PDB file of C-alpha atoms in Angstrom:
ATOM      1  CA  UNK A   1     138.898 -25.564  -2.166  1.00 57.00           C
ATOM      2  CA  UNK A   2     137.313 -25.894   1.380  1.00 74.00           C
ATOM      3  CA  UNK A   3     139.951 -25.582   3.993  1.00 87.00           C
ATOM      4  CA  UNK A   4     139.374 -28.017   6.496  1.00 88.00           C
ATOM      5  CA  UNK A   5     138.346 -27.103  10.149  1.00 93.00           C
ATOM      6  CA  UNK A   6     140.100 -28.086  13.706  1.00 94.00           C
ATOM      7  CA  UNK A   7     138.514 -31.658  13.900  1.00 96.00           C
ATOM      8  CA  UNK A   8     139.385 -32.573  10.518  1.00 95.00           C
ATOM      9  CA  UNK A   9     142.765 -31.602  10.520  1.00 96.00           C
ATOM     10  CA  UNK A  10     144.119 -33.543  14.019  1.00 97.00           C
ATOM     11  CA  UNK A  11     141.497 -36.694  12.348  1.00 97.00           C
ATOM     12  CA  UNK A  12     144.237 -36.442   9.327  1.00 97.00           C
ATOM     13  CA  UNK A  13     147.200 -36.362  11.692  1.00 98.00           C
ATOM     14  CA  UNK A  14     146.286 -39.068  13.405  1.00 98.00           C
ATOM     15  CA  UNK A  15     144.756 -41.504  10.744  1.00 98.00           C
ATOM     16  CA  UNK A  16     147.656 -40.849   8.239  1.00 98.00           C
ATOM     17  CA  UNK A  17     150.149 -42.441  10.451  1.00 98.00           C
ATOM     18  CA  UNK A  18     147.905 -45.545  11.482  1.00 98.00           C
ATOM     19  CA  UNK A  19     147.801 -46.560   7.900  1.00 97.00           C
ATOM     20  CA  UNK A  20     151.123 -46.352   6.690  1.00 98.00           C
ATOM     21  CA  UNK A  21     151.958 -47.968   9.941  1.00 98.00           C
ATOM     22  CA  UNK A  22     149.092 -50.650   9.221  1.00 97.00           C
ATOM     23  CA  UNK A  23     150.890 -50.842   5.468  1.00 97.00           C
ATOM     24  CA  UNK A  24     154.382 -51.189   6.796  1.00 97.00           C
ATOM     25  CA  UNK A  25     152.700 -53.833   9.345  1.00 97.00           C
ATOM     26  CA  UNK A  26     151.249 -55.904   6.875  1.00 94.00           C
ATOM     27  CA  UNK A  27     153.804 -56.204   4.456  1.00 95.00           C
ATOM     28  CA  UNK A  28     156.248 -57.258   7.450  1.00 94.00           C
ATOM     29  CA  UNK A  29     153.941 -59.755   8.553  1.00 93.00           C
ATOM     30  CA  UNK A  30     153.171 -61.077   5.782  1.00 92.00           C
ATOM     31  CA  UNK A  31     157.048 -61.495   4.597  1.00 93.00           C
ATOM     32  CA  UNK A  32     157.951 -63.028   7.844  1.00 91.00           C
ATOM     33  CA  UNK A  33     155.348 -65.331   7.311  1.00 88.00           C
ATOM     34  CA  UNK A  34     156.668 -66.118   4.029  1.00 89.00           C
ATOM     35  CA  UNK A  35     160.100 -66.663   4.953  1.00 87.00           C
ATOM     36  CA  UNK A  36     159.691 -68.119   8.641  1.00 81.00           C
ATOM     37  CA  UNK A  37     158.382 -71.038  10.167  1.00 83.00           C
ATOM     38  CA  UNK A  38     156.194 -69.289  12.846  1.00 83.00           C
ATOM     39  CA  UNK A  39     154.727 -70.637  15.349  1.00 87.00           C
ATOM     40  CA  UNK A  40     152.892 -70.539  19.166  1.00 91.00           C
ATOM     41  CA  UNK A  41     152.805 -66.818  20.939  1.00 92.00           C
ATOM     42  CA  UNK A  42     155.478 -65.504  18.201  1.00 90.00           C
ATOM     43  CA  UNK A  43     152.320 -66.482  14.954  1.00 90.00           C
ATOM     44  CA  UNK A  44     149.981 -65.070  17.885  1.00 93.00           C
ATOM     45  CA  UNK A  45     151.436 -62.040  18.259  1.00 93.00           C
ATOM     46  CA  UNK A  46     152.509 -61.420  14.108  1.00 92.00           C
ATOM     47  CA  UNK A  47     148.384 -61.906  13.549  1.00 92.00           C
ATOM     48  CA  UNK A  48     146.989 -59.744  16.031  1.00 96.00           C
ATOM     49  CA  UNK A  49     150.225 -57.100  15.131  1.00 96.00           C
ATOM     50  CA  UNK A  50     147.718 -55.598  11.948  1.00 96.00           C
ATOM     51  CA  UNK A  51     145.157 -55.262  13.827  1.00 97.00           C
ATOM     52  CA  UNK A  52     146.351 -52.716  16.586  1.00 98.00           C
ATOM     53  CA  UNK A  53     146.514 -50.256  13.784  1.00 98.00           C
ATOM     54  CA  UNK A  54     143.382 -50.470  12.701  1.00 97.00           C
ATOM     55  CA  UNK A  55     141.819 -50.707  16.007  1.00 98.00           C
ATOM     56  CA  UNK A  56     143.762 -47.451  16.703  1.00 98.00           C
ATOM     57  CA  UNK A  57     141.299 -46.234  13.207  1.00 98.00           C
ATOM     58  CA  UNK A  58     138.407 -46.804  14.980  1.00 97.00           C
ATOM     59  CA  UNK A  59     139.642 -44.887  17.926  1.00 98.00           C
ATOM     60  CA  UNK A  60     140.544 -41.620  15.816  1.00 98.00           C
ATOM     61  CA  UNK A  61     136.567 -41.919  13.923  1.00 98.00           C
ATOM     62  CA  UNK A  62     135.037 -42.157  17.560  1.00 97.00           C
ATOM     63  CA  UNK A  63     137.704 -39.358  18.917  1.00 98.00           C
ATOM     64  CA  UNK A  64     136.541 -36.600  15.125  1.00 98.00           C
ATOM     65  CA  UNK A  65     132.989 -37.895  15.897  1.00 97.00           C
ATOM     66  CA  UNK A  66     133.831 -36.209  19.057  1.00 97.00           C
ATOM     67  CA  UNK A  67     135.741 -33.361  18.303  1.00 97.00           C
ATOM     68  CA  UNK A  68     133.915 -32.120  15.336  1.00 97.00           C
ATOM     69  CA  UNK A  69     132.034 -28.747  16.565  1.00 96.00           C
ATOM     70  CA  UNK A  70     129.451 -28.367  13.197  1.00 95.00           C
ATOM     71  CA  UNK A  71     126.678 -30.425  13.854  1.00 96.00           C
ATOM     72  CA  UNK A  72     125.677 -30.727  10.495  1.00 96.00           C
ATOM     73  CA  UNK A  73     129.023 -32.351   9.545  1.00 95.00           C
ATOM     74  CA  UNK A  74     128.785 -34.366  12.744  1.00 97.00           C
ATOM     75  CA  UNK A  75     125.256 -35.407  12.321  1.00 97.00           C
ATOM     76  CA  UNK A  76     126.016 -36.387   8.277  1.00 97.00           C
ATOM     77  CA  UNK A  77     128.798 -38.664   9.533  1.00 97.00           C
ATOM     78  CA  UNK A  78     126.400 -40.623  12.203  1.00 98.00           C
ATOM     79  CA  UNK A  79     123.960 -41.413   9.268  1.00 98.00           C
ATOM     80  CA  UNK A  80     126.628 -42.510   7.341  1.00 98.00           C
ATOM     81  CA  UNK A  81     127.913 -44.629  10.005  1.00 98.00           C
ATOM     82  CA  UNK A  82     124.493 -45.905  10.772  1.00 98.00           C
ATOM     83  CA  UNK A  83     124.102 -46.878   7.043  1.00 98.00           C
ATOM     84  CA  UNK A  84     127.383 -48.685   6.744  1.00 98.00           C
ATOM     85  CA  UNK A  85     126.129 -50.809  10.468  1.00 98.00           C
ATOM     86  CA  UNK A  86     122.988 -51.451   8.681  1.00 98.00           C
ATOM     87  CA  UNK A  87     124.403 -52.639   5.619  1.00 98.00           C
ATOM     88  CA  UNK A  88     126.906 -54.790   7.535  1.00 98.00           C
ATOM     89  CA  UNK A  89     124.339 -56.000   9.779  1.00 98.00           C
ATOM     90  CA  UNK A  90     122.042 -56.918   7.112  1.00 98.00           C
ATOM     91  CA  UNK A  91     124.605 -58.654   4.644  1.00 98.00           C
ATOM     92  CA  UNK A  92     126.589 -60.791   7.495  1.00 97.00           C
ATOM     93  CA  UNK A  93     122.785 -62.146   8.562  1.00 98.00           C
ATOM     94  CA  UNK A  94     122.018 -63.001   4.899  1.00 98.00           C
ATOM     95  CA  UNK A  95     125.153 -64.769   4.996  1.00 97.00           C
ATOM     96  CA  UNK A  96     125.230 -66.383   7.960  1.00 97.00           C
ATOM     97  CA  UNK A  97     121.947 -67.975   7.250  1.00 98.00           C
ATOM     98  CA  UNK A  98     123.838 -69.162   3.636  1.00 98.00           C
ATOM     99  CA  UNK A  99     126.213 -70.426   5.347  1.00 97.00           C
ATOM    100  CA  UNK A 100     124.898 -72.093   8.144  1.00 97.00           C
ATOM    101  CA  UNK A 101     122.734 -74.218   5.173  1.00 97.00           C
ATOM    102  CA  UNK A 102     126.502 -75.073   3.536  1.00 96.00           C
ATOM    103  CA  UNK A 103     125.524 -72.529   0.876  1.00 97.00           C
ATOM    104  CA  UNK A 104     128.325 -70.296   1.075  1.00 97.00           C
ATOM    105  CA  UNK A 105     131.794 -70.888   2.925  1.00 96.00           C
ATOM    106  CA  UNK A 106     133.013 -68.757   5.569  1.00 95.00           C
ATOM    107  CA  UNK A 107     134.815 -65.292   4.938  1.00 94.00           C
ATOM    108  CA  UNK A 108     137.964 -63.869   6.473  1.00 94.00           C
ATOM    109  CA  UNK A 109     135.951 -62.064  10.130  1.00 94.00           C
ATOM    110  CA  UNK A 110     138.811 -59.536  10.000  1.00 93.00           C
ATOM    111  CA  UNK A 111     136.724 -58.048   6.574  1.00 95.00           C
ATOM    112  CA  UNK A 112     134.378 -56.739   8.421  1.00 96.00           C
ATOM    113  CA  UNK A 113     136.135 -53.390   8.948  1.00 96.00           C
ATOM    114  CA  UNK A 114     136.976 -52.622   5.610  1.00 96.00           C
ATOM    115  CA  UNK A 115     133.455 -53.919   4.069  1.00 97.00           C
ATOM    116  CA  UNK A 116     131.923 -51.748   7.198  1.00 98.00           C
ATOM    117  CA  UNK A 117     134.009 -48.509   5.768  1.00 97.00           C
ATOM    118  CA  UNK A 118     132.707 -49.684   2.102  1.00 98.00           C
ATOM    119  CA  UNK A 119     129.310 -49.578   3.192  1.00 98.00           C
ATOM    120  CA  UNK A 120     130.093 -46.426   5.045  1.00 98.00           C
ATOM    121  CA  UNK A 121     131.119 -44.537   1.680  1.00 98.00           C
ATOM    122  CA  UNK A 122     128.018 -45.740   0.086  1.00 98.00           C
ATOM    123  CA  UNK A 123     125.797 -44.184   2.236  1.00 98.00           C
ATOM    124  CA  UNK A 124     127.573 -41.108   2.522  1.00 98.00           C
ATOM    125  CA  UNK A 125     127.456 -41.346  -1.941  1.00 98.00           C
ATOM    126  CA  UNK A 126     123.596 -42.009  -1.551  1.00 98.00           C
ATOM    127  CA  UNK A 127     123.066 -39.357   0.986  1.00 97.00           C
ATOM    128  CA  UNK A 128     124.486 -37.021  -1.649  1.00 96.00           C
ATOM    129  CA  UNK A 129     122.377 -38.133  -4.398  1.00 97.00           C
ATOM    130  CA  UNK A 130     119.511 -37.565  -2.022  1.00 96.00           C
ATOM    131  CA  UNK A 131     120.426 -34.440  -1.149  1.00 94.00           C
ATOM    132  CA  UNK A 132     120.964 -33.275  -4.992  1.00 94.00           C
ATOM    133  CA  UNK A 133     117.981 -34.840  -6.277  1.00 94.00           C
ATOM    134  CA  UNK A 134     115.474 -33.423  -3.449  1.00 93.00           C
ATOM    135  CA  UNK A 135     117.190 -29.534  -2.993  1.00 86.00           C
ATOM    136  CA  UNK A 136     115.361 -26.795  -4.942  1.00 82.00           C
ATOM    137  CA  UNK A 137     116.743 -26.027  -8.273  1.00 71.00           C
ATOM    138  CA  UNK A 138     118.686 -22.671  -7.778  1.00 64.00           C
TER     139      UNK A 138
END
């Protein structure tokens, strides 16, 4: 197994607590919503409360993007981040023009990061079938 270099390691440290935090976040949230009549700046605050953790996600990808001294490494996760933009740019479009024809109803905006990650981890799977399909055979 690879051991994992400087970047990689403080990008665990500080993603790992954002998402259990954005866990623990979202299943408070959504309990209180459950069992509380919310309403005005304290329903304001309770939505945008899931957010700041993944917001603080973003922060740590731009912060290894960064960080991360091999250039190779750094250079694979651009594509891939590239790819996922692309793919999220070209499938809200499609759908927006579906929906803006009554087509298609509107989806839940705050998907966008997750399907953006989605699309992120296919590219970087297609970027490895490229890479094993077009390397010499050893």
């Amino acid at each position: 197994m690879e051991r994992r270099n400087l970047a990689q390691r403080r990008y665990l440290r500080r993603f790992m607590p954002l998402m259990v935090s954005y866990a623990m976040i979202l299943i408070g949230v959504s309990a209180a919503q459950r069992h509380g009549d919310l309403a005005g700046a304290t329903l304001g605050a309770m939505s945008v409360l899931p957010a700041i953790p993944l917001v603080g996600v973003i922060i740590v990808m731009g912060l290894y993007l960064r960080e991360e001294r091999d250039e190779f490494v750094r250079n694979r996760l651009v594509m891939a981040m590239l790819g996922g933009t692309g793919i999220l740019l070209a499938a809200t479009t499609v759908w927006g023009f579906l929906e803006n024809n009554g087509m298609v109803g509107h989806p839940p905006t705050f998907l966008a990061f997750p399907f953006w990650c989605g699309a992120m981890g296919i590219t970087q799977c297609a970027m490895a079938l490229h890479d094993r399909l077009t390397s010499p055979a050893e």
